[in-house]
Short mmCIF file of C-alpha atoms in Angstrom, two decimals:
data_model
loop_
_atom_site.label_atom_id
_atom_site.label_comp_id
_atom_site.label_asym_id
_atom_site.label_seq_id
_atom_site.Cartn_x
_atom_site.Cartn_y
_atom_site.Cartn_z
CA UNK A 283 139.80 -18.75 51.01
CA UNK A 284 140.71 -20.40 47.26
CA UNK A 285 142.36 -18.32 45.08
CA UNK A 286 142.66 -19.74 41.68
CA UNK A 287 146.43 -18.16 40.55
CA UNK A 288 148.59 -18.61 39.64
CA UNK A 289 147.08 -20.97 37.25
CA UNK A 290 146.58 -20.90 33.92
CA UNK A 291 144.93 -18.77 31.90
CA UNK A 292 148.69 -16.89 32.38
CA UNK A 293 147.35 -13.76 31.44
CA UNK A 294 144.03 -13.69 33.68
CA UNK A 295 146.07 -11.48 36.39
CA UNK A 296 144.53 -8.07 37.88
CA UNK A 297 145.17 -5.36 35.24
CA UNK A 298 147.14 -3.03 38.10
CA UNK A 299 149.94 -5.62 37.43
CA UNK A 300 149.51 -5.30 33.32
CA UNK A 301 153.00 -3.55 32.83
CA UNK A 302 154.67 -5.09 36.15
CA UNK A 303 158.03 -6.92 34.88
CA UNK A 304 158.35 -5.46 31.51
CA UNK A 305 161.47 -5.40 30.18
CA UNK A 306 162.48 -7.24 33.12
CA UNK A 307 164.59 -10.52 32.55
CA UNK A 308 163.44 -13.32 34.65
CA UNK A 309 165.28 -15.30 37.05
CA UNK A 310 165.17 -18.91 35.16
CA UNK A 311 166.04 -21.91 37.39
CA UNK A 312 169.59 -23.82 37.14
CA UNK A 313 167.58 -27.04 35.94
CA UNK A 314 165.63 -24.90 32.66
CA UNK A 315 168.89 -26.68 30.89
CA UNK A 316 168.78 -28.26 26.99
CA UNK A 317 170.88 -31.17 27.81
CA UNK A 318 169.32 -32.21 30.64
CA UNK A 319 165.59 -31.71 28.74
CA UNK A 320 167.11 -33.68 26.06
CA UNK A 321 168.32 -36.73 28.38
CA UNK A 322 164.34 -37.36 30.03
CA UNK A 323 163.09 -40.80 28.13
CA UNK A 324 161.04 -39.86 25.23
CA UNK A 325 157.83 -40.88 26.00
CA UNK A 326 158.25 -38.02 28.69
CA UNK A 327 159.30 -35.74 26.15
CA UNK A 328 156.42 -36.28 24.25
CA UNK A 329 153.78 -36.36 26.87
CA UNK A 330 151.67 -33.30 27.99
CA UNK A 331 154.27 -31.96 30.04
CA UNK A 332 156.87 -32.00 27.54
CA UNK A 333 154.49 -30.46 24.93
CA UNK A 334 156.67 -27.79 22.68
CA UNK A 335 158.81 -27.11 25.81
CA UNK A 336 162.23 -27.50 24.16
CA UNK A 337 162.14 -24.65 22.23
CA UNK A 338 161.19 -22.72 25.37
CA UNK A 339 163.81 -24.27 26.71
CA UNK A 340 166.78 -23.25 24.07
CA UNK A 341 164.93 -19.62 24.30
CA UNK A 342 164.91 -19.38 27.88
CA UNK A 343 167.02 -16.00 27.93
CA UNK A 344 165.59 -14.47 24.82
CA UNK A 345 164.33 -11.16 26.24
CA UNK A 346 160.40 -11.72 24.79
CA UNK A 347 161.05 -15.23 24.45
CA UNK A 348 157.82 -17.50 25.43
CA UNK A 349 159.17 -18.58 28.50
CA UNK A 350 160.73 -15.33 29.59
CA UNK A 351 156.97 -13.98 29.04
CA UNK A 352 155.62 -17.11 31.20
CA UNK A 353 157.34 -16.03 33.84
CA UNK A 354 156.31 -12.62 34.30
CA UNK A 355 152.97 -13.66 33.96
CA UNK A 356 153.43 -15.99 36.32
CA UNK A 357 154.82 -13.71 38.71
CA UNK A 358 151.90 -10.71 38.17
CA UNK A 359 149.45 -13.42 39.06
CA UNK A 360 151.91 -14.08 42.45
CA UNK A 361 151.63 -10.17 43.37
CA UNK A 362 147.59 -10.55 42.37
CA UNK A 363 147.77 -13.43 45.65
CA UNK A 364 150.47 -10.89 47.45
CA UNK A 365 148.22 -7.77 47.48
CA UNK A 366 144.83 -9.52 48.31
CA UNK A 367 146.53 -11.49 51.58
CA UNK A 368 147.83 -8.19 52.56
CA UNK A 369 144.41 -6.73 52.59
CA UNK A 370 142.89 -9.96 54.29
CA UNK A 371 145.78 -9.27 57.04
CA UNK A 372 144.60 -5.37 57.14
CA UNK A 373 141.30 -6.28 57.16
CA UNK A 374 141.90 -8.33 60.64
CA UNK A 375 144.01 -6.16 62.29
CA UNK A 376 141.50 -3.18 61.35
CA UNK A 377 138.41 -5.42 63.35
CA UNK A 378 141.57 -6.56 66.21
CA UNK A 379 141.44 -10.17 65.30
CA UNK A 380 144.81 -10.45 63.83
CA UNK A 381 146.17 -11.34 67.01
CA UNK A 382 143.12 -14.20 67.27
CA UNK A 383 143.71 -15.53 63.94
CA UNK A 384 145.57 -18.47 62.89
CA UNK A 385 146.53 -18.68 59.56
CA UNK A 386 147.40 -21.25 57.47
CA UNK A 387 149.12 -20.86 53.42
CA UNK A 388 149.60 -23.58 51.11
CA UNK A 389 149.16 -24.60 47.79
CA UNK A 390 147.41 -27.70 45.90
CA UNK A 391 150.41 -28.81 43.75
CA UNK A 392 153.67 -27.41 42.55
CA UNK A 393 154.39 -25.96 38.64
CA UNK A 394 157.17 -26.44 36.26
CA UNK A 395 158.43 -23.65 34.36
CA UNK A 396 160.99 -25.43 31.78
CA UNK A 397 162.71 -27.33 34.36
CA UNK A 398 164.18 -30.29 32.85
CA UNK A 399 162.00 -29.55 30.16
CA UNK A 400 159.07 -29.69 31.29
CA UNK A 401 155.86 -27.39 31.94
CA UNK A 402 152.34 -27.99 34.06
CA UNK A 403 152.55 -30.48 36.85
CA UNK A 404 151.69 -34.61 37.03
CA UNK A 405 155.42 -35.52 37.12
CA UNK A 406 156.96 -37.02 40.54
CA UNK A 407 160.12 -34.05 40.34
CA UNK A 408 160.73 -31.99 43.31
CA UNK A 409 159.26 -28.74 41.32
CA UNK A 410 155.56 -30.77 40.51
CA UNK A 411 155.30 -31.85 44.29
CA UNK A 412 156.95 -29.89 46.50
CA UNK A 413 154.48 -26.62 47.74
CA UNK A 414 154.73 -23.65 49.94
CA UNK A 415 153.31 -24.66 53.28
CA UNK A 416 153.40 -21.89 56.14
CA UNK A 417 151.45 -21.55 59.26
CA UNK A 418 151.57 -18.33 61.80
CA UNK A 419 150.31 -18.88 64.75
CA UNK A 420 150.08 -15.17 66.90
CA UNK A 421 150.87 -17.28 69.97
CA UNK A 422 153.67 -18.52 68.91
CA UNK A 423 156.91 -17.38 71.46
CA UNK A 424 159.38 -15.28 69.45
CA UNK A 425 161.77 -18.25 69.40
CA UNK A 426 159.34 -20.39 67.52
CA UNK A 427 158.28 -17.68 65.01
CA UNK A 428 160.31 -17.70 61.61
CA UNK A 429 161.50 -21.05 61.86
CA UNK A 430 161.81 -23.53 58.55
CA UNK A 431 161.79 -27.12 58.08
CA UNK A 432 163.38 -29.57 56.40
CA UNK A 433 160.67 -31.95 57.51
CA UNK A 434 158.16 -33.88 55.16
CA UNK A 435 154.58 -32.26 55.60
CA UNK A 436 151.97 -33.35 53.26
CA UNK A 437 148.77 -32.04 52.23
CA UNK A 438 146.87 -34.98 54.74
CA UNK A 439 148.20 -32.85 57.62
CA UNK A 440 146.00 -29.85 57.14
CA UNK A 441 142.82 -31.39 58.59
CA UNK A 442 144.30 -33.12 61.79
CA UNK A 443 146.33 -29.83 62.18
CA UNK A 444 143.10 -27.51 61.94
CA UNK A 445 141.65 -30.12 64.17
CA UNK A 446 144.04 -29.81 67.40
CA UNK A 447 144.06 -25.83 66.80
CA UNK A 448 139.94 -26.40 67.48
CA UNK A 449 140.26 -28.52 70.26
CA UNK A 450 138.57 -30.95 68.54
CA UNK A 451 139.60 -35.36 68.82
CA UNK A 452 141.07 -36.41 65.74
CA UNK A 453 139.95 -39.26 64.35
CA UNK A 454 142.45 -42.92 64.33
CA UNK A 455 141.52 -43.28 60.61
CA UNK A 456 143.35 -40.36 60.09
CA UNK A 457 146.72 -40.88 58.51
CA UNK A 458 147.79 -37.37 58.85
CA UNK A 459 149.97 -35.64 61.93
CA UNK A 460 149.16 -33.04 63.06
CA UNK A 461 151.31 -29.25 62.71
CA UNK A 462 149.99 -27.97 65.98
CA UNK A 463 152.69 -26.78 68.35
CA UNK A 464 154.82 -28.48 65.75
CA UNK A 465 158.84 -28.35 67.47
CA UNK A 466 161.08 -30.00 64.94
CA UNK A 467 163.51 -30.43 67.26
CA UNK A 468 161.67 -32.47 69.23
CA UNK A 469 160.32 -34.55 66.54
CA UNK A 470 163.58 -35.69 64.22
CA UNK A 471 161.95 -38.59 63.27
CA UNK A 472 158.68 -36.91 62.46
CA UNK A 473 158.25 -38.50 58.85
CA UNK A 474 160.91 -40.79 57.52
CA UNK A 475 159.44 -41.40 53.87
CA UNK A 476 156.40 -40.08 52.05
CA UNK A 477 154.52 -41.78 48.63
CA UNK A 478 153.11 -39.65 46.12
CA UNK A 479 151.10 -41.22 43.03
CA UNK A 480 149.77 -39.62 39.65
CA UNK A 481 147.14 -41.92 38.72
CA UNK A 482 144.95 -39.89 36.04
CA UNK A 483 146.11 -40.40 32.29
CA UNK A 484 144.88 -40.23 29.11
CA UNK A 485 146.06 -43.13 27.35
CA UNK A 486 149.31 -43.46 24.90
CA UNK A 487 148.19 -40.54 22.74
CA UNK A 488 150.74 -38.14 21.92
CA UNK A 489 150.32 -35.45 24.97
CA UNK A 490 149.23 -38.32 27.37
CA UNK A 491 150.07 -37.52 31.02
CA UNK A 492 152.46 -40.07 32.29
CA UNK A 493 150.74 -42.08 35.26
CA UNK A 494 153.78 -42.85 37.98
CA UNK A 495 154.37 -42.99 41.91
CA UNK A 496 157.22 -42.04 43.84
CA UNK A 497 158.52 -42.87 47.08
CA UNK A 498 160.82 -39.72 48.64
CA UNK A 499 163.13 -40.01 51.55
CA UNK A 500 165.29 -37.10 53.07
CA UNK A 501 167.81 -38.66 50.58
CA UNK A 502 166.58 -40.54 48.08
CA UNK A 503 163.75 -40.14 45.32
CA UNK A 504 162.39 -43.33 43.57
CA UNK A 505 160.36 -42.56 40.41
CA UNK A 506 158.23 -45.56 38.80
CA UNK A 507 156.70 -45.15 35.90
CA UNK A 508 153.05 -47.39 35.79
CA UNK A 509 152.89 -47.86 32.17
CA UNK A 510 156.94 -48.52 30.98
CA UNK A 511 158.71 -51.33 31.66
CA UNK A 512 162.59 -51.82 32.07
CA UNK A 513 165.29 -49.35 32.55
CA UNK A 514 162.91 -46.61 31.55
CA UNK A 515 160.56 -47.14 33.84
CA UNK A 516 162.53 -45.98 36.73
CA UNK A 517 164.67 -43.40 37.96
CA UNK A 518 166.47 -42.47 41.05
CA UNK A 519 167.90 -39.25 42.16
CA UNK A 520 170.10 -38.03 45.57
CA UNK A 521 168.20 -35.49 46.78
CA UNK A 522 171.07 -34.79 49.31
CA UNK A 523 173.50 -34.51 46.14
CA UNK A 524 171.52 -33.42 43.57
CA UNK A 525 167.90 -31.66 45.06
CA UNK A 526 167.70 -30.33 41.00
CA UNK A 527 167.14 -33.88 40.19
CA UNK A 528 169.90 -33.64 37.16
CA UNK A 529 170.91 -37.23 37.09
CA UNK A 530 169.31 -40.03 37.40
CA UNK A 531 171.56 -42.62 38.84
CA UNK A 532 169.01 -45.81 39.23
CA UNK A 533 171.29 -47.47 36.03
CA UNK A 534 174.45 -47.21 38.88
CA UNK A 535 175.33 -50.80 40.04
CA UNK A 536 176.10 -49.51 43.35
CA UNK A 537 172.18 -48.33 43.69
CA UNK A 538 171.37 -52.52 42.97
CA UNK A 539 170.19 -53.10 46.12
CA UNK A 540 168.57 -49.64 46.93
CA UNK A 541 166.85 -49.95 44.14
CA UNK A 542 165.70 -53.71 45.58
CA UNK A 543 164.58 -51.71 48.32
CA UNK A 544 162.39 -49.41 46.90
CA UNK A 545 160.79 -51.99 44.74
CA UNK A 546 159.71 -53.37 47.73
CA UNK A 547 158.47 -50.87 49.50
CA UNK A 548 156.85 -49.53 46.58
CA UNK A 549 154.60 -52.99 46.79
CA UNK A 550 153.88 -52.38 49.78
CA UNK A 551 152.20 -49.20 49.48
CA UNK A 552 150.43 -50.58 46.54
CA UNK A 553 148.58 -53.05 48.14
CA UNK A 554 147.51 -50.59 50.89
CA UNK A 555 146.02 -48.68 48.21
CA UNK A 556 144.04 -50.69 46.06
#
């Protein structure tokens, strides 16, 4: 089942949920900060995702402020997804096949909401890439059920995954691993590093979308930006140290050689993909 929201158009939610959050002030995340929108490289700030965000951004506690009304939207359009998986999950249990169902939730990309300045999705930051991912599996033994990982799943997983629930061979060419009686404890070394690349853009108009890749470790990001050269055309955040992704610290001499690194591996994946 595809559900389209939340997704823009904001206000295309179910009218039960017209008046839900009014008068309500949003919870606006830590990284929704002026100085830190002011410190991304221009040609960010000028792109599609930074389109009229800063003023959003200065705003972002103003009661009816355009962000503050984002959000509620944003969140009607969540309980629109809420209440029609809770009648999907009625629905089996009313025929008995709850029990015989395996579900799995997850979304297509992630969605800024004036973090770091930013709004939509394209960019390589945690809040563009990162999605909700859950599986629940009825068979699952109570000491398995409810657990979270810190593990790197991505989207490539899903088929191989479905695959093994069906019984069915999974093909070598697939890159993906599957989720299936998934034990993180047994797998610490599941995924080391994932890449992630952005490759649609429209041009160097103003309100382009930046084309870049990133490579993501359990401690490291590396941004690269495809169309800047120099300084600006990279960044590099500890994710252990900073998961908001406030400083970029790839202009640190100690981060010399990591940054080698990355540059390298970075390559690599490159020519795998052309």
């Amino acid at each position: 089942i595809s559900f389209k929201a939340p997704h823009g158009p904001w206000g295309d939610f179910d009218k039960q949920y017209k008046t839900a959050y009014d008068g309500k002030k949003m919870p606006i995340a830590s990284s929704v900060d002026l100085k830190n929108a002011m410190s991304r490289p221009d040609f960010l700030r000028v792109s599609l995702n930074g389109n009229n965000m800063i003023d959003q951004v200065k705003n972002k506690n103003k009661l009816n402020g355009r962000l503050q009304n984002s959000m509620r939207n944003y969140y009607r359009l969540i309980d629109g997804i809420d209440n029609s998986i809770g009648q999907i999950l009625e629905e089996l249990r009313n025929r008995n096949l709850l029990e015989n169902t395996i579900i799995i939730f997850l979304s297509d990309n992630g969605q800024f909401m004036g973090e770091h300045g930013f709004h939509g999705k394209w960019l390589m930051y945690e809040e563009s890439i990162r999605v909700p991912f859950f599986i629940y599996d009825p068979r699952s033994p109570t000491s398995k059920k409810e657990r979270f990982s810190d593990d790197m799943v991505l989207s490539i997983d899903v088929a191989p995954t479905v695959l093994e629930y069906a019984g069915v061979k999974i093909p070598n060419s697939m890159q993906g691993k599957s989720l299936a009686n998934y034990n993180s404890k047994k797998r610490k070394s599941f995924r080391n590093e994932i890449f992630v690349e952005h490759m649609y853009g429209q041009g160097k108009r103003k309100n382009h979308i930046e084309r870049s890749w990133c490579i993501r470790t359990n401690k490291f990001k590396y941004i690269k930006y495809k169309d800047q050269t120099g300084p600006i055309s990279e960044e590099l955040y500890d994710l252990e140290n900073d998961p908001l992704e406030m400083h970029n610290i790839s202009n640190l001499h100690l981060n010399k050689n990591r940054l080698i690194e990355f540059r390298k591996s970075l390559d690599a994946y490159l020519i795998n993909v052309k």
